[in-house]
mmCIF file of C-alpha atoms and ligand atoms in Angstrom:
data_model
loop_
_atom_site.group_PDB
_atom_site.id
_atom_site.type_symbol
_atom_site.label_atom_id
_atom_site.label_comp_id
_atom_site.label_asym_id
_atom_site.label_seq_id
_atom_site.Cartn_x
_atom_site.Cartn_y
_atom_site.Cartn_z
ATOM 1 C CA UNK A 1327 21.874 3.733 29.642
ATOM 2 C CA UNK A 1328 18.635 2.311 28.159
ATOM 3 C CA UNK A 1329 17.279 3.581 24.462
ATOM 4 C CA UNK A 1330 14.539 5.405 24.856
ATOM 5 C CA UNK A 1331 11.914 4.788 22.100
ATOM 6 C CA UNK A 1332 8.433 6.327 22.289
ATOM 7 C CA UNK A 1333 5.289 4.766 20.208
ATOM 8 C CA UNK A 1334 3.111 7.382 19.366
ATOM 9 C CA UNK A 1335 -0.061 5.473 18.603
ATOM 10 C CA UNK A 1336 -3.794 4.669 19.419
ATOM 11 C CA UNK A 1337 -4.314 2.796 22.866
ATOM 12 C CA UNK A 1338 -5.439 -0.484 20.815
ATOM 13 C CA UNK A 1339 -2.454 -0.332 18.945
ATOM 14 C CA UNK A 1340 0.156 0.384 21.923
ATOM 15 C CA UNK A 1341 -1.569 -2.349 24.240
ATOM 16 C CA UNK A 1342 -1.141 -4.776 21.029
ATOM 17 C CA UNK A 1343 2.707 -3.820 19.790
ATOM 18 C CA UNK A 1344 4.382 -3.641 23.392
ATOM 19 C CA UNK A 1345 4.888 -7.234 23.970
ATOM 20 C CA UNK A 1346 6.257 -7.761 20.230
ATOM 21 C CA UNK A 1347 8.164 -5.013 20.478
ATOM 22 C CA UNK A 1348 9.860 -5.728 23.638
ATOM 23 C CA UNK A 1349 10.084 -9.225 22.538
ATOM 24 C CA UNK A 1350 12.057 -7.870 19.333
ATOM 25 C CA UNK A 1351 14.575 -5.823 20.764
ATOM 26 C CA UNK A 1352 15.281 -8.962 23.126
ATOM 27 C CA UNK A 1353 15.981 -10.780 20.086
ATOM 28 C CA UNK A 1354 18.329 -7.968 18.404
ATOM 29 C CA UNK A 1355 19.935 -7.893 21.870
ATOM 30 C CA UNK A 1356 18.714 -3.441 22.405
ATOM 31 C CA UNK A 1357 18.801 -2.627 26.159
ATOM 32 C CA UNK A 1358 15.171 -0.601 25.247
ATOM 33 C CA UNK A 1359 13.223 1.367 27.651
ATOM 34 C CA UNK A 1360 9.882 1.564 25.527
ATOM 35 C CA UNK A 1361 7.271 4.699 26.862
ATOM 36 C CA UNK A 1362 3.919 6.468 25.548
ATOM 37 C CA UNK A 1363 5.294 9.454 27.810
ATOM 38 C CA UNK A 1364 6.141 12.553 25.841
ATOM 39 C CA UNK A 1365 7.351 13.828 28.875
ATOM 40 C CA UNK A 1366 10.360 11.977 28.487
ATOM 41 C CA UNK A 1367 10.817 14.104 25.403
ATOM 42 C CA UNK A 1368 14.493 14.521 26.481
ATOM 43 C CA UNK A 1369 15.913 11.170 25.808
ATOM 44 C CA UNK A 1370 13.842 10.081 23.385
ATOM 45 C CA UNK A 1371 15.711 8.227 20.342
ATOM 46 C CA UNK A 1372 13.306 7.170 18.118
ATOM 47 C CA UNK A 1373 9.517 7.597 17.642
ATOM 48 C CA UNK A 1374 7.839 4.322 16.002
ATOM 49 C CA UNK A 1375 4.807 6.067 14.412
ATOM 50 C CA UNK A 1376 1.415 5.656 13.614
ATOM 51 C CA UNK A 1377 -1.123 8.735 11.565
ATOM 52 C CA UNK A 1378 -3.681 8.756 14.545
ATOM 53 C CA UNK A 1379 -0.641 8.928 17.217
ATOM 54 C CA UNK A 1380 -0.983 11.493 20.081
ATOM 55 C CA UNK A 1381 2.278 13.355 18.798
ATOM 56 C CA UNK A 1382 1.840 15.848 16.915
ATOM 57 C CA UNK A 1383 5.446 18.332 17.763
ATOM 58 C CA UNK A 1384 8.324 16.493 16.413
ATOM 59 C CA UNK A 1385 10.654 19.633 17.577
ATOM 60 C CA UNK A 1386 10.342 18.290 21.004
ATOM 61 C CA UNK A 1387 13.069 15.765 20.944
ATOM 62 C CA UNK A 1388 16.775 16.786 20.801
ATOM 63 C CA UNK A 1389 17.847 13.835 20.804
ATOM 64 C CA UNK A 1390 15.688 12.186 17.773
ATOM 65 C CA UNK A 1391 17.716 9.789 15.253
ATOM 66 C CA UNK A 1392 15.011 8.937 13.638
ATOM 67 C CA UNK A 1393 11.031 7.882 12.836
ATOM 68 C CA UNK A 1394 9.609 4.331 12.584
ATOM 69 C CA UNK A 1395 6.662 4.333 11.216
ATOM 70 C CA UNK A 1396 4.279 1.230 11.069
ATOM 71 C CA UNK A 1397 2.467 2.000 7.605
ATOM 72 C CA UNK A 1398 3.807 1.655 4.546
ATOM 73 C CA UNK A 1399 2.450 4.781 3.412
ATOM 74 C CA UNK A 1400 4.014 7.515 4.772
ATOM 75 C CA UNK A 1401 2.130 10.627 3.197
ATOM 76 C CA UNK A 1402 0.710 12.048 6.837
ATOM 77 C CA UNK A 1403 4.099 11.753 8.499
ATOM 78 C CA UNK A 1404 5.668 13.712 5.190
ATOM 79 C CA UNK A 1405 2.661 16.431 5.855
ATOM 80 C CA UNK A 1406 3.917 17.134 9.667
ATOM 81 C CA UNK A 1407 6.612 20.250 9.341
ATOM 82 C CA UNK A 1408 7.797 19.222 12.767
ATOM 83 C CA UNK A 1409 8.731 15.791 11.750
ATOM 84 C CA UNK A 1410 12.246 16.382 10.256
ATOM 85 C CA UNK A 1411 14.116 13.090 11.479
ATOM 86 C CA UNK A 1412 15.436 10.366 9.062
ATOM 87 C CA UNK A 1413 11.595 8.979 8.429
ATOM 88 C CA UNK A 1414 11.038 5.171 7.485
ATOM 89 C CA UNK A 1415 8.367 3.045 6.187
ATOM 90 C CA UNK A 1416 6.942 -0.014 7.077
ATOM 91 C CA UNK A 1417 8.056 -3.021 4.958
ATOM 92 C CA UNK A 1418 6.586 -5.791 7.003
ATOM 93 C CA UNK A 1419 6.214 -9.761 5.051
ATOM 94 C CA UNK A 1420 3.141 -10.305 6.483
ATOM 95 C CA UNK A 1421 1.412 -6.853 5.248
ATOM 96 C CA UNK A 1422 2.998 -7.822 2.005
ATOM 97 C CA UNK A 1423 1.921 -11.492 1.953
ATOM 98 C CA UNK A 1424 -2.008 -9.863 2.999
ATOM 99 C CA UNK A 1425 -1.712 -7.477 -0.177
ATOM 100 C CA UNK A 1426 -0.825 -10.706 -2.313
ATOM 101 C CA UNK A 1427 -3.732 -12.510 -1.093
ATOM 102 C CA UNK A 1428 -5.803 -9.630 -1.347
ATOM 103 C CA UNK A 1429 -5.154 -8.752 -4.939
ATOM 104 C CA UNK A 1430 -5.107 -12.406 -6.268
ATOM 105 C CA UNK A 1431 -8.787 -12.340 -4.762
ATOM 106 C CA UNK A 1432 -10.032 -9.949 -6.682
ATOM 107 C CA UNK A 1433 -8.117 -10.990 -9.868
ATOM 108 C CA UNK A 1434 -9.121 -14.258 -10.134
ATOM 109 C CA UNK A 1435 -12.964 -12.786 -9.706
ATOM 110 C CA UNK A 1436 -12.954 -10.802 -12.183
ATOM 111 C CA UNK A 1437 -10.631 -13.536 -14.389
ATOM 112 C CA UNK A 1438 -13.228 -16.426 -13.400
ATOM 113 C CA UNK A 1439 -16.562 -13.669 -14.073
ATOM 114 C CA UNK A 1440 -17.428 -14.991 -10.439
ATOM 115 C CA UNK A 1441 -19.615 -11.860 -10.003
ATOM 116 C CA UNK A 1442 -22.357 -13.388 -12.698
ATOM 117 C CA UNK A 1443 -22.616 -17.043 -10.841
ATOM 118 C CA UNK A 1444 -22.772 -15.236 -7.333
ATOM 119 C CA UNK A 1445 -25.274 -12.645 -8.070
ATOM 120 C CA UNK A 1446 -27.466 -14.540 -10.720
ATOM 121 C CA UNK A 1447 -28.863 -17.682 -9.542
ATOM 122 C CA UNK A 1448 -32.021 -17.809 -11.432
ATOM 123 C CA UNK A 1449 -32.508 -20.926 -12.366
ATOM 124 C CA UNK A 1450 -30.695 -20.768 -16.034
ATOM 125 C CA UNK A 1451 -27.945 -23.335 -16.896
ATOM 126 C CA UNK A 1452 -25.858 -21.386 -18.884
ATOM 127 C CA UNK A 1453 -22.564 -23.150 -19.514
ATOM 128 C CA UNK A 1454 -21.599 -21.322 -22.857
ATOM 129 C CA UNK A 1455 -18.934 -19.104 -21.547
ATOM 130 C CA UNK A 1456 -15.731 -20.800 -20.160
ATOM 131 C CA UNK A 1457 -13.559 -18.559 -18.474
ATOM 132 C CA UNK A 1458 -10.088 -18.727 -20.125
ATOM 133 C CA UNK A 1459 -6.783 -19.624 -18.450
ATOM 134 C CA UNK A 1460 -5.084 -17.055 -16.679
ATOM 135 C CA UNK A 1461 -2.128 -17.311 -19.303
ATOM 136 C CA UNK A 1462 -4.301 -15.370 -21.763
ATOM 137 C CA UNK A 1463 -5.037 -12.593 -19.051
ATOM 138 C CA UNK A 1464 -2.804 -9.883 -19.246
ATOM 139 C CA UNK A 1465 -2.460 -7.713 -15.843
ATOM 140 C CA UNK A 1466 -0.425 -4.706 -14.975
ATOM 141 C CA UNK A 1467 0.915 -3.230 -11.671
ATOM 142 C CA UNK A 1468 1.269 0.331 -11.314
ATOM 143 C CA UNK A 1469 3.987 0.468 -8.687
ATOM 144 C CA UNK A 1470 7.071 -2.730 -8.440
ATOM 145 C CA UNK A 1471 8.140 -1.598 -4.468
ATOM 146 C CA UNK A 1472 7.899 -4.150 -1.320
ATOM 147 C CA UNK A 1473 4.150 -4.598 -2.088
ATOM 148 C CA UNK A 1474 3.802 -4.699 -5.940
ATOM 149 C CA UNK A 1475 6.627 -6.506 -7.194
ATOM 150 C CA UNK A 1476 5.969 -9.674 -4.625
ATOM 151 C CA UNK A 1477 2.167 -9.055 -6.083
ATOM 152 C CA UNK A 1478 3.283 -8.882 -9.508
ATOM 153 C CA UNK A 1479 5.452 -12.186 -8.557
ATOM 154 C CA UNK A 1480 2.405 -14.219 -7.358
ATOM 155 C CA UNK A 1481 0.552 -13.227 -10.249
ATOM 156 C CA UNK A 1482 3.005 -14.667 -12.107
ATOM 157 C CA UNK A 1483 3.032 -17.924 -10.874
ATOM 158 C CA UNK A 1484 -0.418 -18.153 -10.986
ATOM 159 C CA UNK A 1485 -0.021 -18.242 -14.609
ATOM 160 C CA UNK A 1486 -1.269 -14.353 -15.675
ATOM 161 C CA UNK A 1487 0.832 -12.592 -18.240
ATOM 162 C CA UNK A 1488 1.946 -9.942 -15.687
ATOM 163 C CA UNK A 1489 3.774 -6.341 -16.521
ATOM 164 C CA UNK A 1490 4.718 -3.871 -14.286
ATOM 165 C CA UNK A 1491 5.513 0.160 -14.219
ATOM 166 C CA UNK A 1492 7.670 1.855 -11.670
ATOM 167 C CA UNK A 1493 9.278 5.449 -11.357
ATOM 168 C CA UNK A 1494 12.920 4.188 -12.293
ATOM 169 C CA UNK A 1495 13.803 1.938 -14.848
ATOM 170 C CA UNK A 1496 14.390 -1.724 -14.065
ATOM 171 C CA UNK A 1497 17.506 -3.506 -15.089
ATOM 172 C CA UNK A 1498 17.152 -6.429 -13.726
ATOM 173 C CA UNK A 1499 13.434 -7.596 -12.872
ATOM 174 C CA UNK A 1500 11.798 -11.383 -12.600
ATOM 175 C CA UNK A 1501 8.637 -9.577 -14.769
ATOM 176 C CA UNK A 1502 8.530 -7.118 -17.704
ATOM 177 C CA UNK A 1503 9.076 -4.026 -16.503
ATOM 178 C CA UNK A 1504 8.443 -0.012 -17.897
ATOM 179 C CA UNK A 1505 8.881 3.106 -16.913
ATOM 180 C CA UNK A 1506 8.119 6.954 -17.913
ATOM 181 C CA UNK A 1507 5.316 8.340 -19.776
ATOM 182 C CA UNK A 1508 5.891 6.250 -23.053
ATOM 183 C CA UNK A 1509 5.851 3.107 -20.809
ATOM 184 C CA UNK A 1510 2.859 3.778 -18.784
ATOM 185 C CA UNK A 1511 0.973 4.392 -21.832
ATOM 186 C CA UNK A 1512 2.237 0.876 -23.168
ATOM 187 C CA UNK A 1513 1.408 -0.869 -19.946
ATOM 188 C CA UNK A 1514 -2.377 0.688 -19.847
ATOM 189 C CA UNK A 1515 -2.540 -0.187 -23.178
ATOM 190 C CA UNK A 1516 -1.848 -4.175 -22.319
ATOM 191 C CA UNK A 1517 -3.766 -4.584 -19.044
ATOM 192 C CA UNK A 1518 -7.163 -6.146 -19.288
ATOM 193 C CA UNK A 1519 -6.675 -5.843 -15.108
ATOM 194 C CA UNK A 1520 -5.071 -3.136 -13.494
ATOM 195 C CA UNK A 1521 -3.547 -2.935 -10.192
ATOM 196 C CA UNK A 1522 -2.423 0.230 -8.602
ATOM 197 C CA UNK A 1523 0.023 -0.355 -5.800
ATOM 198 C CA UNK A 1524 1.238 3.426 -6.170
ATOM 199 C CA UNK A 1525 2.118 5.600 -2.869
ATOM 200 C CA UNK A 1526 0.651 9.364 -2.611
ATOM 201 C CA UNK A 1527 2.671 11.894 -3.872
ATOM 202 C CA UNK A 1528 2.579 14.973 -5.820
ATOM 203 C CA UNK A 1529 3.767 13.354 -8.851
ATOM 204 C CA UNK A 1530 1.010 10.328 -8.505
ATOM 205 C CA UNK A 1531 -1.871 12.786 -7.635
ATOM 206 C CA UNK A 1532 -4.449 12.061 -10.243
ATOM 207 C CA UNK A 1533 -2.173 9.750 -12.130
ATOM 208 C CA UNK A 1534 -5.196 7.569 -13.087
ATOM 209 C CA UNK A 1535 -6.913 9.897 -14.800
ATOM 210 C CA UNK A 1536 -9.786 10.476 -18.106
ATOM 211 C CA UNK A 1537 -6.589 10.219 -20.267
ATOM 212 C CA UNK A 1538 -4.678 7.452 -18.743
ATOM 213 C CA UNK A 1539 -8.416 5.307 -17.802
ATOM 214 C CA UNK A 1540 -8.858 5.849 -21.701
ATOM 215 C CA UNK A 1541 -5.441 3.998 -22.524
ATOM 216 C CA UNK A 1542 -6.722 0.566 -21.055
ATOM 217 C CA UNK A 1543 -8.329 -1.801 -23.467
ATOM 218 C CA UNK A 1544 -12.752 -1.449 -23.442
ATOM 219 C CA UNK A 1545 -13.839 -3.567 -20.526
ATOM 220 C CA UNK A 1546 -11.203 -3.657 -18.506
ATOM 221 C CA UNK A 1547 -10.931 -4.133 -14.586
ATOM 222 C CA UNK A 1548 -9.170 -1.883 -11.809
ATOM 223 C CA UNK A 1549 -8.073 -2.591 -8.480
ATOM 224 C CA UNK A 1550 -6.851 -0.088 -6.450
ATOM 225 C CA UNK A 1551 -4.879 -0.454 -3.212
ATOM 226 C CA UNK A 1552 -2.414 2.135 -3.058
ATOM 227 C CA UNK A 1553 -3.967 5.765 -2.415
ATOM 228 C CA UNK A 1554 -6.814 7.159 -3.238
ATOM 229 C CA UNK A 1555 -5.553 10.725 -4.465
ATOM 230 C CA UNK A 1556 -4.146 8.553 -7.054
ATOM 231 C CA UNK A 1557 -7.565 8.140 -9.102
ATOM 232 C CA UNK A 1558 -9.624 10.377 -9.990
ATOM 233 C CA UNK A 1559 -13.214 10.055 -8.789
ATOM 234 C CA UNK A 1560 -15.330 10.715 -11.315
ATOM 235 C CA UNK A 1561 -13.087 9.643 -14.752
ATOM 236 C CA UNK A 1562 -13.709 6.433 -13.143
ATOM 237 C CA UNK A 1563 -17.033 6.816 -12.711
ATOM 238 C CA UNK A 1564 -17.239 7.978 -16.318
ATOM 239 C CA UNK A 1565 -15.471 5.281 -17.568
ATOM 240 C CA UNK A 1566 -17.345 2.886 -15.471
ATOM 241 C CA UNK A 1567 -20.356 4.153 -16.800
ATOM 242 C CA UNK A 1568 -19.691 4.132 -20.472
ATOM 243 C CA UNK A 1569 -18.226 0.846 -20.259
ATOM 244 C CA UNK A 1570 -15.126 1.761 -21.368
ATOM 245 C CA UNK A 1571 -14.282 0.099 -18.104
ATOM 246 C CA UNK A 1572 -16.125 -3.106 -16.549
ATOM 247 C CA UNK A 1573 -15.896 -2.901 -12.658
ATOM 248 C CA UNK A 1574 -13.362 -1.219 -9.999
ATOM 249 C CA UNK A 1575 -12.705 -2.690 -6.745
ATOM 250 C CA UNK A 1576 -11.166 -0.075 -4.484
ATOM 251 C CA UNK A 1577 -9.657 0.042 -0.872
ATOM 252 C CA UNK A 1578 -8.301 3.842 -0.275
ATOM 253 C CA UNK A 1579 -10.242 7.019 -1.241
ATOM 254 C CA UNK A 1580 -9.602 10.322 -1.030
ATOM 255 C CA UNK A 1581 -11.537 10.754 2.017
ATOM 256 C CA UNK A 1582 -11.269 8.021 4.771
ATOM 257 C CA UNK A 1583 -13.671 6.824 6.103
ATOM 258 C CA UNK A 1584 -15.518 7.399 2.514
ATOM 259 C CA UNK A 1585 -18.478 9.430 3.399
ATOM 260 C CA UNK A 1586 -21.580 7.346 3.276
ATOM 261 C CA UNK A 1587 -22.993 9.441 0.269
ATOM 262 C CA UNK A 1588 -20.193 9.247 -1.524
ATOM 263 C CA UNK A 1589 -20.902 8.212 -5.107
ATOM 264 C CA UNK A 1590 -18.921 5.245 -5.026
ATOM 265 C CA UNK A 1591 -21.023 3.181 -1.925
ATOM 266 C CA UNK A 1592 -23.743 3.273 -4.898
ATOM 267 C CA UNK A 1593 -22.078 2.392 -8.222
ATOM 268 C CA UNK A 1594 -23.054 -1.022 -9.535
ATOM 269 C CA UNK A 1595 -19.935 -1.608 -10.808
ATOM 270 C CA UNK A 1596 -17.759 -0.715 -8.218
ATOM 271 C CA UNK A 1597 -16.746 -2.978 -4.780
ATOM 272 C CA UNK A 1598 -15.422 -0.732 -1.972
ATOM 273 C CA UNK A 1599 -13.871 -2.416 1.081
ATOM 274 C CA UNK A 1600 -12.891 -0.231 3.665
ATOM 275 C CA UNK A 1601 -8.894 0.272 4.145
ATOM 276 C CA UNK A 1602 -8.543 -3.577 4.459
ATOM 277 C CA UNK A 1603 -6.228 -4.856 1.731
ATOM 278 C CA UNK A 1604 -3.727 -5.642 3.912
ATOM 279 C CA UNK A 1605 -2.553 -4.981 7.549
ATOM 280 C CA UNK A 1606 1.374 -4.286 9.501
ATOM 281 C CA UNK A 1607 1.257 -7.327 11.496
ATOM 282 C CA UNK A 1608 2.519 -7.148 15.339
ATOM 283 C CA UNK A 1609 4.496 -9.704 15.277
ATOM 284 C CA UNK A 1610 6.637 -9.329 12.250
ATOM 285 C CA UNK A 1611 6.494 -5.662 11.875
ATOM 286 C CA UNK A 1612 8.122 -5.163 15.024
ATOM 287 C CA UNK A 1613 11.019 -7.175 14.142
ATOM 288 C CA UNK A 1614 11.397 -4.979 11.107
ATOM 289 C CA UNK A 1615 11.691 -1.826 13.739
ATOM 290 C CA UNK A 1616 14.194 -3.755 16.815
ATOM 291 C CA UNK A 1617 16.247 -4.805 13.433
ATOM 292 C CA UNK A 1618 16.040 -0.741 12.395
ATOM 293 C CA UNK A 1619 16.825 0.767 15.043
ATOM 294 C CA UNK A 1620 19.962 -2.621 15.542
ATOM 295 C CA UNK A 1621 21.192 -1.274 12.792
ATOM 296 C CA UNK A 1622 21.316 2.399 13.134
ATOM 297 C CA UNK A 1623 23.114 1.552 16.626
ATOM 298 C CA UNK A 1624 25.942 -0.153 14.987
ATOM 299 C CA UNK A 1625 26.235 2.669 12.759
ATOM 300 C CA UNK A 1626 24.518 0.945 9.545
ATOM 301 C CA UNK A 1627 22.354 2.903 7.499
ATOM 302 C CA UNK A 1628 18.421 2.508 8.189
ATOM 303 C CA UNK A 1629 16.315 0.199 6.158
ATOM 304 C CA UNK A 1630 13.179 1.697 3.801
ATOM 305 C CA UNK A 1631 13.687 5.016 4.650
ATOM 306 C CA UNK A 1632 11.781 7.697 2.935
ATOM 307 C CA UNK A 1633 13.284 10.224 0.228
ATOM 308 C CA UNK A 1634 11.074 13.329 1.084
ATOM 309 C CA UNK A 1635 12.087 14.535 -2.387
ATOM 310 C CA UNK A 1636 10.285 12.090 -3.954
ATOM 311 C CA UNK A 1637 7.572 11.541 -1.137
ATOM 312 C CA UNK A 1638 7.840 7.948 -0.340
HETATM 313 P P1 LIG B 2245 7.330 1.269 -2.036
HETATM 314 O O1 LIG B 2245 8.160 0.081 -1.712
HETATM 315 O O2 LIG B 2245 7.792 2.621 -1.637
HETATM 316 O O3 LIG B 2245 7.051 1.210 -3.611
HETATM 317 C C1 LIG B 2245 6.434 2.244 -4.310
HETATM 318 C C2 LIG B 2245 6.495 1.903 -5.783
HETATM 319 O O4 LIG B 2245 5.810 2.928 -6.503
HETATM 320 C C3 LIG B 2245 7.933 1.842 -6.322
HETATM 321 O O5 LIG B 2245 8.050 0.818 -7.268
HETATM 322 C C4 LIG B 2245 8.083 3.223 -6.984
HETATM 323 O O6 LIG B 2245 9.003 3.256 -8.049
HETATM 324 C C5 LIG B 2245 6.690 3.424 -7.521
HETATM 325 N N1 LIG B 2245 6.432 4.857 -7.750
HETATM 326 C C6 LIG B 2245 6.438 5.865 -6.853
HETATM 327 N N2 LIG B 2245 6.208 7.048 -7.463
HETATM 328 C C7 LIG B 2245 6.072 6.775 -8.775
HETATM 329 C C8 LIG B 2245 5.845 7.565 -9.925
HETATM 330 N N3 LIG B 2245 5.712 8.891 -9.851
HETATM 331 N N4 LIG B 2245 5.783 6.954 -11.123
HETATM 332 C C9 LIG B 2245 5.919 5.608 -11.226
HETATM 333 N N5 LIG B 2245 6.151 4.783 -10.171
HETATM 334 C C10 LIG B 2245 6.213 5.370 -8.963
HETATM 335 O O7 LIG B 2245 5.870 1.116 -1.392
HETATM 336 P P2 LIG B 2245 5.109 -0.230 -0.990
HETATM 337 O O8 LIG B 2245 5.575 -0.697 0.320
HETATM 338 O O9 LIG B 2245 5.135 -1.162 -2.152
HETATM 339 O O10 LIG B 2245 3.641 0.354 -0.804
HETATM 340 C C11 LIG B 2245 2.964 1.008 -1.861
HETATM 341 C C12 LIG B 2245 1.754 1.751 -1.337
HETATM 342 O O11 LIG B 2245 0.733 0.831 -0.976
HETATM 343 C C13 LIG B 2245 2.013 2.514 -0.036
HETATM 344 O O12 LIG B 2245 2.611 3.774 -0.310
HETATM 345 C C14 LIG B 2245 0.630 2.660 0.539
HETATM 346 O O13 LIG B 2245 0.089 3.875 0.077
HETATM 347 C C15 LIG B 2245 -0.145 1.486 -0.058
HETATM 348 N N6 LIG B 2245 -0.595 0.496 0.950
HETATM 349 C C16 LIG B 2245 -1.917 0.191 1.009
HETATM 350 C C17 LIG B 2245 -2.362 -0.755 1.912
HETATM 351 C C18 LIG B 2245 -3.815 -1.147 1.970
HETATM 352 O O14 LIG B 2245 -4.213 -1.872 2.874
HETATM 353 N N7 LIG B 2245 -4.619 -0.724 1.026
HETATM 354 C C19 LIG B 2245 -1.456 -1.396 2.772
HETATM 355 C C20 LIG B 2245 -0.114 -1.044 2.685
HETATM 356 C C21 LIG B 2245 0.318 -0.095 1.760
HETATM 357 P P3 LIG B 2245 10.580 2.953 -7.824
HETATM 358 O O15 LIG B 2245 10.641 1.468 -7.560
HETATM 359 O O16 LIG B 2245 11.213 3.336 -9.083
HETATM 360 O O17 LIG B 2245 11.007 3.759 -6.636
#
């Protein structure tokens, strides 16, 4: 008999995973019958997810071993009561290999001071101020999973002297790693550019806060493209606006789409882009599924799956 998996997910996305997923489970060797129905709810085995799915009643399937979901963030499946399955996260190369080239962007604008050459051509040569190398930048990255510790990596090799903080300590890591209260403080405290690459969860709610944005040294630069609910609106635009901090590019909010009066749209110093760091790729993250769901066939545990205690 056929698996039956169901993707729950917009039209656009369905029409544009099918082939790659069918294509995967041909290459993991998964006799796959792959439906939209949830009238099959029955024989359904696994669910590959998306947040603006049409499934909402995860108490349908009997027969459920477990959810694939196609972010990496997994805060809106966590919020469904009905969704009690083994629940895993996207961990894709090419959305991590987007995040990298994403992040270095924005780093090596605000390393190079691109901002004053782009937005002030008036006619001045001013060649006083030589931006220094990246080896006397010092960067942090709130978060070292799939996403930040291949970020932190790249960073790295492009010279910046790169730390990162993560929930559990790090015996072995290829950068300088912290963890805990005490080490957050000492990372803020050493990042003239801050990256937060930190999921949603009660325990990151509000984690950059007036205390924490207070730690980093006067001037600094934040990127964040993690969550939203992870900053706190207005410390940062307090701190943007005493100066305290220099500029803030961010790509999650609170509220998504941000609302177009939103503070933020406004604020000279701050860049938003809209949800676009970096994408799950077809192609790639649908091998990361067929392989999945291979391995929960032969009886091996599932890859990135989510500890709900911790929420992500
Ligand atoms: P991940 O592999 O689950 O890594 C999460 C990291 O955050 C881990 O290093 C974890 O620490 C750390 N962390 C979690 N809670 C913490 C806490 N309370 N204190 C300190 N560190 C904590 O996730 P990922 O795949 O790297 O993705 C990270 C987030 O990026 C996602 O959750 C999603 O929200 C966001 N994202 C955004 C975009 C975009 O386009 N903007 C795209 C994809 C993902 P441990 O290592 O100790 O567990």
């Amino acid at each position: 008999m056929p698996i039956k998996v169901l993707i729950s997910a917009p039209e656009s996305v369905v029409e544009e995973y099918a082939p790659h997923l069918r294509q995967a489970f041909a290459a993991e060797e998964l006799d796959i019958t792959l439906t939209t129905d949830p009238e099959a709810a029955e024989q359904i085995e696994y669910v590959i997810y998306h947040p603006n799915g049409p499934v909402t009643d995860y108490s349908v399937f009997p027969k459920l071993r477990a959810v694939l979901s196609l972010w990496a963030g997994v805060e809106h499946a966590l919020a469904n009561p009905t969704l009690t399955a083994p629940l895993c996260r996207m961990v894709d190369p090419s959305l991590t290999q987007g995040m990298i080239e994403y992040v270095a962007g924005h780093v090596l604008r605000y390393h190079l001071g691109m901002d004053a050459h782009i937005t002030a051509q008036d006619g001045v040569w001013r060649n006083e101020i030589v931006p220094p190398l990246a080896s006397s930048r010092r960067v942090g990255v709130l978060g070292l999973g799939a996403l930040g510790a291949d970020v932190a990596q790249a960073l790295t090799d492009l010279g910046f002297q790169v730390e990162g903080w993560s929930r559990t300590p790090r015996e072995e890591s290829r950068i300088p790693a912290h963890s805990g209260e005490e080490g957050l403080e000492t990372l803020l405290r050493g990042s003239d550019i801050l990256i937060s690459l930190l999921p949603s969860t009660p325990a990151t709610e509000n984690l950059l806060n007036r205390r924490t944005l207070a730690l980093l040294p006067a001037g600094a630069f934040l990127i964040n493209t993690g969550r939203g609910g992870v900053l706190n609106d207005q410390a940062l635009i307090d701190a943007l606006d005493s100066g305290q901090l220099a500029h803030a590019t961010l790509d999650v909010f609170r509220v998504e789409p941000l609302p177009p009066d939103h503070p933020f749209w406004s604020h000279p110093k701050i860049t938003v882009t809209p949800h676009v760091a970096s994408e799950t790729r077809a192609d790639t993250a649908s091998e990361t599924i067929a392989l999945n769901i291979r391995r929960d066939q032969d009886g091996d545990a599932l890859l990135y799956r989510v500890d709900r205690a911790q929420g992500y």
